mmCIF file of C-alpha atoms in Angstrom:
data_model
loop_
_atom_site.group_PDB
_atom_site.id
_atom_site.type_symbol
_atom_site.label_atom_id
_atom_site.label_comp_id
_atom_site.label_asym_id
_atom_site.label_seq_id
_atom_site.Cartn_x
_atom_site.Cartn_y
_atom_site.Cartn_z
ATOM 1 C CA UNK A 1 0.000 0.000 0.000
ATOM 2 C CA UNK A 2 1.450 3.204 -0.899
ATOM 3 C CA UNK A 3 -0.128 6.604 0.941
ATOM 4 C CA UNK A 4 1.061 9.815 -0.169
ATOM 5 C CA UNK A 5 0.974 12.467 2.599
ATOM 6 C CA UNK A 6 0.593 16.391 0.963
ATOM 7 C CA UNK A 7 2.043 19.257 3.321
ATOM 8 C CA UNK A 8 -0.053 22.080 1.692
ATOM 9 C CA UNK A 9 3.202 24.518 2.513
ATOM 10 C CA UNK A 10 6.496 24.567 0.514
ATOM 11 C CA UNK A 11 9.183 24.264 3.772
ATOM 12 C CA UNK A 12 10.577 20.537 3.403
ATOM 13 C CA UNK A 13 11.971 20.405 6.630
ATOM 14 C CA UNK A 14 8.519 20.488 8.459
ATOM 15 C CA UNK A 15 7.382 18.031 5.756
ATOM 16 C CA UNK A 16 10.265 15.791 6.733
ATOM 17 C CA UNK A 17 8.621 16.218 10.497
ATOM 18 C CA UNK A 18 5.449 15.676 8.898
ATOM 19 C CA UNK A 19 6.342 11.990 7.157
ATOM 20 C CA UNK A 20 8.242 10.594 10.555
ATOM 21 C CA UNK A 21 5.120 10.987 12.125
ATOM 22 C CA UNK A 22 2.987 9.274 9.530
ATOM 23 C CA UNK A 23 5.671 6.456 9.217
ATOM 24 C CA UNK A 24 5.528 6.076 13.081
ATOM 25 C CA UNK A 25 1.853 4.621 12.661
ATOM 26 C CA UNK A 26 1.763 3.387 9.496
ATOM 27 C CA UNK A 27 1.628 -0.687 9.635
ATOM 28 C CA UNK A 28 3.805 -3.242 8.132
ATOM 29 C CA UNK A 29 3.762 -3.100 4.348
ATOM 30 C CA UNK A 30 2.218 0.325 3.812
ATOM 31 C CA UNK A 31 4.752 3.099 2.196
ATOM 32 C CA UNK A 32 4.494 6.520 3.218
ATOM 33 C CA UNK A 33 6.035 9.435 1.483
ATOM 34 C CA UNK A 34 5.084 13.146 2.577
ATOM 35 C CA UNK A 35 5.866 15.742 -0.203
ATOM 36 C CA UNK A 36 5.208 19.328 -0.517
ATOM 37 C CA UNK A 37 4.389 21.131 -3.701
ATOM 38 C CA UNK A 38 6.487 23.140 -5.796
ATOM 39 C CA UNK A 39 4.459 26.224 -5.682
ATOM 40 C CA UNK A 40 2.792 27.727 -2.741
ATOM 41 C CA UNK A 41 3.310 29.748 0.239
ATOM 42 C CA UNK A 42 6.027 28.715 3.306
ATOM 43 C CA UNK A 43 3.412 28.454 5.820
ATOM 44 C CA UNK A 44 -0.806 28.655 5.850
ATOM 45 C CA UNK A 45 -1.907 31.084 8.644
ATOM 46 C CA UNK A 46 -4.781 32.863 6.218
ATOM 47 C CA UNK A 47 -7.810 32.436 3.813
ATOM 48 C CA UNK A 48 -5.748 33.719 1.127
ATOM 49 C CA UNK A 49 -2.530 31.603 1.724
ATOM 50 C CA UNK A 50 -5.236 28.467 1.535
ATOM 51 C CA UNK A 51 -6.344 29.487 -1.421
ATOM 52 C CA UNK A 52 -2.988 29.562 -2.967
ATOM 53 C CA UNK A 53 -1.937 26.551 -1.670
ATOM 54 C CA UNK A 54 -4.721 24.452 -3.147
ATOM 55 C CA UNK A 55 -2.971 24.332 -6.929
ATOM 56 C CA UNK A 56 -0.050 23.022 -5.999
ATOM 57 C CA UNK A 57 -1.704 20.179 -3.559
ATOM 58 C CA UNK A 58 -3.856 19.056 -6.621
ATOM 59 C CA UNK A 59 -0.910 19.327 -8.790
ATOM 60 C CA UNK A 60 0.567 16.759 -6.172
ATOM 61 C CA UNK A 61 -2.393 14.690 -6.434
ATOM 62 C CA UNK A 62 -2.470 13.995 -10.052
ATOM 63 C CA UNK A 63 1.210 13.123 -9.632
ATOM 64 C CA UNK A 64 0.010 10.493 -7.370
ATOM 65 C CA UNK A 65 -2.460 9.514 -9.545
ATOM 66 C CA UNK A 66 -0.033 8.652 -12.765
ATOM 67 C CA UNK A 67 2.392 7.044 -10.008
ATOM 68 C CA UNK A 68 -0.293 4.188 -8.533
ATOM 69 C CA UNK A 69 -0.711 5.850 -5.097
ATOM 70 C CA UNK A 70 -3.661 4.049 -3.192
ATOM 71 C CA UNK A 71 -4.655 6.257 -1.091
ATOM 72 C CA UNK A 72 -3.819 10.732 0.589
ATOM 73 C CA UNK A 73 -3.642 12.712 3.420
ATOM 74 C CA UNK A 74 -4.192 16.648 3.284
ATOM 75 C CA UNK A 75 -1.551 17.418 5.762
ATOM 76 C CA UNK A 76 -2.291 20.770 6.827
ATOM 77 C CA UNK A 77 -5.240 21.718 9.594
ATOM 78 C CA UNK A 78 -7.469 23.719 6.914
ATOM 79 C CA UNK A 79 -7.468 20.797 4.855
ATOM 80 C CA UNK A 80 -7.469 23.045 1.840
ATOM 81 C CA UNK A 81 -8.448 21.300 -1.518
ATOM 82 C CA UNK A 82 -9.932 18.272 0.132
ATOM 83 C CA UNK A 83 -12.987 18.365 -2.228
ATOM 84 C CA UNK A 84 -11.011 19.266 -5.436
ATOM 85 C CA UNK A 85 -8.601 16.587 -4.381
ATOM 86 C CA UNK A 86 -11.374 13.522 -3.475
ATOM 87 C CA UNK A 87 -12.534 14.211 -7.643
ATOM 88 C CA UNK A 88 -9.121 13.719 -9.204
ATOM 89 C CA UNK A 89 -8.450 10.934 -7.221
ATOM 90 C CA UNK A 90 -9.115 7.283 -7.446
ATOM 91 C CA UNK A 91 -8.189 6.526 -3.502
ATOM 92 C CA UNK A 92 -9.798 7.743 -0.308
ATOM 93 C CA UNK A 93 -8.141 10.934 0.685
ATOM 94 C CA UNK A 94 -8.599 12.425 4.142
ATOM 95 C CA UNK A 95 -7.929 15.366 5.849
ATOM 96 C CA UNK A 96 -6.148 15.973 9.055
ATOM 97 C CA UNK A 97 -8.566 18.486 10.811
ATOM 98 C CA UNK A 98 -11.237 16.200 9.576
ATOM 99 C CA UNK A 99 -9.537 12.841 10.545
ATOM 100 C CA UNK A 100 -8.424 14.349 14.175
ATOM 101 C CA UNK A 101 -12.347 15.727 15.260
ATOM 102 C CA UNK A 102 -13.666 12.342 14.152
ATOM 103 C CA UNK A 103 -10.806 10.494 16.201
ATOM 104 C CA UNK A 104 -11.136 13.094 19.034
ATOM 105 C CA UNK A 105 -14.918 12.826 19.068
ATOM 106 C CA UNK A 106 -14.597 8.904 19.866
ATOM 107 C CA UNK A 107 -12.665 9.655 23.310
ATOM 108 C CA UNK A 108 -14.869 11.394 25.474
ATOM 109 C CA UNK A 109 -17.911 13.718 26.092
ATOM 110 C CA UNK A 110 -16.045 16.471 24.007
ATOM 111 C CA UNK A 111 -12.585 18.373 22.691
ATOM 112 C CA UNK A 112 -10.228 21.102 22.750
ATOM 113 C CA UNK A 113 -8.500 22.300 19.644
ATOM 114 C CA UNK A 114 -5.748 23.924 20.415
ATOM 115 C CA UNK A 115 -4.205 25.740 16.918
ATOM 116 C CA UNK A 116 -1.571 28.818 15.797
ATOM 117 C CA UNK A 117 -2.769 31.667 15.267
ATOM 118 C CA UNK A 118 -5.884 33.417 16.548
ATOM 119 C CA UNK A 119 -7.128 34.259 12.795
ATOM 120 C CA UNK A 120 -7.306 30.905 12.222
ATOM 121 C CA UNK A 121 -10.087 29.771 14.572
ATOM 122 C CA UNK A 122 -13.280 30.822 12.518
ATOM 123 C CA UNK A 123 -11.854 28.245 10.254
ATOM 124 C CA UNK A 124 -11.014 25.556 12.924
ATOM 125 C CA UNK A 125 -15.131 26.285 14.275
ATOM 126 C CA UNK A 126 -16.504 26.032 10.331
ATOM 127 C CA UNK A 127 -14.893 23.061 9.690
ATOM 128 C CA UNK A 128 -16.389 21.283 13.045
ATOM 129 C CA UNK A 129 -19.467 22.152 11.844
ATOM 130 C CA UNK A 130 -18.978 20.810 8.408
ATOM 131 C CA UNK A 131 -17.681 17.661 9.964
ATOM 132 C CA UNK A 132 -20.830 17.239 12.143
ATOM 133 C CA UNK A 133 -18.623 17.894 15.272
ATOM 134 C CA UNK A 134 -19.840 21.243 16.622
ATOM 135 C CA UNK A 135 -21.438 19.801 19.487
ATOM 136 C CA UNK A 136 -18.121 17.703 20.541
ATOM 137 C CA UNK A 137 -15.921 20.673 20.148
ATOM 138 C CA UNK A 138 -16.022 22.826 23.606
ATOM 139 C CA UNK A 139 -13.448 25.419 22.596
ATOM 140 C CA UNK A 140 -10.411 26.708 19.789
ATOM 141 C CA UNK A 141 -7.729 28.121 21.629
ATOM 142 C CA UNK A 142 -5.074 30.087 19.828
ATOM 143 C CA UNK A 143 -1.555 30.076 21.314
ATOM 144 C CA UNK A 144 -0.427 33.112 18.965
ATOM 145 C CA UNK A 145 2.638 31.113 17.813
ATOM 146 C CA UNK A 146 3.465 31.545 13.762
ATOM 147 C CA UNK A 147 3.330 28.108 12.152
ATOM 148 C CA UNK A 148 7.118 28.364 11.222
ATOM 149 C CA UNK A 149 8.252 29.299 14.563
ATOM 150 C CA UNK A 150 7.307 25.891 15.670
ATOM 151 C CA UNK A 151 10.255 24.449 14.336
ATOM 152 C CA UNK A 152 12.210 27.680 15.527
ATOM 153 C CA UNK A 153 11.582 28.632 18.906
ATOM 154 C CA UNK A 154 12.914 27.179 21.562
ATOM 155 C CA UNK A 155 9.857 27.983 23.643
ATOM 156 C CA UNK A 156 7.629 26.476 21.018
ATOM 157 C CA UNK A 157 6.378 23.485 22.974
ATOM 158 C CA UNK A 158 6.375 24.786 26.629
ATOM 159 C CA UNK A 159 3.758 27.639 24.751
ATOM 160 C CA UNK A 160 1.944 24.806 23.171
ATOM 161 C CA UNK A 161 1.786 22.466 26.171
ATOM 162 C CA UNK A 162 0.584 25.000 28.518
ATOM 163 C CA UNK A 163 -2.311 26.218 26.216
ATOM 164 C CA UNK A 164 -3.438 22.653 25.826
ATOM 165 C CA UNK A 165 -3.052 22.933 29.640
ATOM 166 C CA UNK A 166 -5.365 25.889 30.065
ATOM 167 C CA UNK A 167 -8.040 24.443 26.796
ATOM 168 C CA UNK A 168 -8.750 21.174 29.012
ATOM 169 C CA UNK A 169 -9.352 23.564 32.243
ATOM 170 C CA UNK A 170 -11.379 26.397 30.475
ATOM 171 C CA UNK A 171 -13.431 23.663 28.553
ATOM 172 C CA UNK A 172 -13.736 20.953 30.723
ATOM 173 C CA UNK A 173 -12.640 18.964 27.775
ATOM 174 C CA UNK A 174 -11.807 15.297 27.605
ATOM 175 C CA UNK A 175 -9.143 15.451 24.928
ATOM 176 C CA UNK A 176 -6.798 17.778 23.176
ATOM 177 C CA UNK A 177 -6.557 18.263 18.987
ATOM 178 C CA UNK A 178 -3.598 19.896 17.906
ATOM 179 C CA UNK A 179 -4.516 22.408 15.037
ATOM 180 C CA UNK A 180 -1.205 22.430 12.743
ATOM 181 C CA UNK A 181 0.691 19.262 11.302
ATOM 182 C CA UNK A 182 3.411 21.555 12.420
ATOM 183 C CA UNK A 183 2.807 20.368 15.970
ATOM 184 C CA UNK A 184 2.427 16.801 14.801
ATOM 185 C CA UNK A 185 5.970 15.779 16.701
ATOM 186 C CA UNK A 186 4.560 17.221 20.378
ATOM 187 C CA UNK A 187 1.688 14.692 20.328
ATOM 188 C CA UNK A 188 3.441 12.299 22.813
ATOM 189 C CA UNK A 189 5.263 14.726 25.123
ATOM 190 C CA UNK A 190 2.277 17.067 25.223
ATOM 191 C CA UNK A 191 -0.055 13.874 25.846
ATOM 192 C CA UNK A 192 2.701 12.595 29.130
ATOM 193 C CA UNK A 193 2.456 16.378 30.415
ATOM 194 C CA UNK A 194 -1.429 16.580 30.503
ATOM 195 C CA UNK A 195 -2.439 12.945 31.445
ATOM 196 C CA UNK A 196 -5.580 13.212 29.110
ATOM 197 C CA UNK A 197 -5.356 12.041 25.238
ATOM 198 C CA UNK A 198 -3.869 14.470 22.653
ATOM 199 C CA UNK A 199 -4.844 13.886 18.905
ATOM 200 C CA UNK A 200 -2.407 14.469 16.096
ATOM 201 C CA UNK A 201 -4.355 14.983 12.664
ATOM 202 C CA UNK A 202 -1.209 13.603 10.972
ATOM 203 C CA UNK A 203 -1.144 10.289 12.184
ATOM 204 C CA UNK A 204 -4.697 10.058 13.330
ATOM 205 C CA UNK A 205 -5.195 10.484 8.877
ATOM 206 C CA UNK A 206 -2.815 8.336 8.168
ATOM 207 C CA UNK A 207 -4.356 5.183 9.355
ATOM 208 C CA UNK A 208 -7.462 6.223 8.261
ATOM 209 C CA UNK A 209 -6.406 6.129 4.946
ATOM 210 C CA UNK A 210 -4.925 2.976 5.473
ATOM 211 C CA UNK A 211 -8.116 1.418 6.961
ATOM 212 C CA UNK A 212 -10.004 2.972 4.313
ATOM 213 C CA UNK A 213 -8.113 1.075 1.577
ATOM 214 C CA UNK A 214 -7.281 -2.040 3.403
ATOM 215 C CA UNK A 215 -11.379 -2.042 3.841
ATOM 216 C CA UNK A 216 -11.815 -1.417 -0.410
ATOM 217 C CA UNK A 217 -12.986 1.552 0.277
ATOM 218 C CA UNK A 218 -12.908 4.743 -1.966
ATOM 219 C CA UNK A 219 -14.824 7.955 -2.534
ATOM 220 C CA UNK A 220 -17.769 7.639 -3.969
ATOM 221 C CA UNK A 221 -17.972 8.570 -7.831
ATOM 222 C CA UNK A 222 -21.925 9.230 -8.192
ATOM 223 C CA UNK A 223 -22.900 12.353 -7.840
ATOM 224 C CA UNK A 224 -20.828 15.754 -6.571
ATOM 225 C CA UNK A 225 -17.031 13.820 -6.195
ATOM 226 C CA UNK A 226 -17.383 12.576 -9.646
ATOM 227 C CA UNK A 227 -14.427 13.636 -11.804
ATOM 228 C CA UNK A 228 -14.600 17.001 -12.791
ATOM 229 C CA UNK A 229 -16.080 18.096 -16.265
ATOM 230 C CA UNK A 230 -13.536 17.989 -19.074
ATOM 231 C CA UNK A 231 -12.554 21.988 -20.056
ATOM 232 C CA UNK A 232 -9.928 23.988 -20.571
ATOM 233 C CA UNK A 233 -7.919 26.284 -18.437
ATOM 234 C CA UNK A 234 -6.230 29.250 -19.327
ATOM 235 C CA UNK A 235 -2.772 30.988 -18.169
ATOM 236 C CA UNK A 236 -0.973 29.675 -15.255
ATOM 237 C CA UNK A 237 -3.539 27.092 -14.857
ATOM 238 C CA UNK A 238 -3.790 25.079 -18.535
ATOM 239 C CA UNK A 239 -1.645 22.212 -16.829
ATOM 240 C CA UNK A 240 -4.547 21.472 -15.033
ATOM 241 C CA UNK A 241 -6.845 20.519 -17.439
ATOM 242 C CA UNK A 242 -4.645 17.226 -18.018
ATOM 243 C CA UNK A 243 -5.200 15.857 -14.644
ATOM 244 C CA UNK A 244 -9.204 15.834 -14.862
ATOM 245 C CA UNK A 245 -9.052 11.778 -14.706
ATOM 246 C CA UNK A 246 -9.006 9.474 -11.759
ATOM 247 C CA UNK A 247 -7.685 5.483 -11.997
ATOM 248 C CA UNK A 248 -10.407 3.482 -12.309
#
């Protein structure tokens, strides 16, 4: 089984964080590779850099595609492109922020998300309630750190720890989602520090992917996630007309 993991953003060294963590959980026989595109911004912290990003995650898709990949994880919290990304391709493909609520849901009466940057948190509360979890999620807490400066400050995951800290006590939540594959490596200390379960989109999406296609399973091709209309596109974007086809 080969999953390919998409980091929305274009630094490699947080995608190189980004694939340990999916290879920690991934089972015997399954092949992960993380990539990030080769256009888009550094880092995600705004509707705009979302929108930007999404090209250059479907641009990795279709690669998958022609390569045989079974099956994709959206590795950023947004999960920008998911849609675009479940009609171009032949595999499940799941989301972190989608696969962590889901997982986060299953461990208690309700959950913390505990994310970057303040701005980002109407997202973080749409996307619950697109996912059906608005009643399970208590609270978004922001801990104001840029998503780069996780990998740069030294402080980064004393600030993170101690807002997950102050999320469970403000909430009265039973668990703890971390809101940036950026964070994905703090999952196990941050989990030891609080004593309550801390979710980590990254891996938490990467076996879901794999139990999706271990199970046969694949987005369904009837109706809205059928592959798009053939048409084509003009400037920047004529490339993309070519990968309108998923693998049967």
């Amino acid at each position: 089984m080969r999953i390919k993991v998409v980091n929305p953003n274009t630094t490699r060294s947080m995608t190189a964080t980004i694939e340990a963590c999916a290879r920690t959980v991934a089972g015997p026989g399954t092949d992960v590779e993380a990539v990030s595109p080769t256009m888009g911004p550094a880092s995600i912290e705004s509707h705009y850099d979302e929108a930007l990003a999404v090209p250059g995650v479907l641009a990795e898709i279709a690669a998958g595609e022609e390569a045989g990949v079974d099956g994709y994880v959206i590795a950023c919290f947004g999960d920008p492109g998911l849609d675009a990304a479940r009609e171009i391709a032949a595999g499940p493909v799941v989301g972190i922020a989608e696969a962590a609520m889901h997982a986060a849901a299953l461990l208690g009466r309700g959950f913390s998300v505990v994310t970057t940057l303040g701005r980002t948190t109407g997202r973080t509360w749409d996307l619950a309630e697109r996912y059906g979890l608005r009643r399970s999620c208590l609270g978004v807490h922001a801990c104001e750190l840029p998503v780069l400066d996780l990998e740069t400050d030294p402080d980064a995951r004393k600030i993170v720890t101690e807002a997950c800290f102050e999320a469970l006590d403000s909430d009265g939540s039973d668990a703890v989602v971390l809101g940036c594959a950026g964070m994905a490596d703090l999952c196990a200390h941050i989990s030891e520090e609080l004593g309550a379960p801390v979710v980590d989109g990254v891996a938490a999406a990467t076996l879901f992917v794999q139990s999706l296609v271990t199970l046969g399973l694949r987005t369904g091709k009837r109706g809205e996630f059928a592959v798009p209309p053939s048409k084509p596109y003009a400037g920047l974007l004529a490339p993309f007309a070519r990968a309108r086809t998923a693998r049967p």
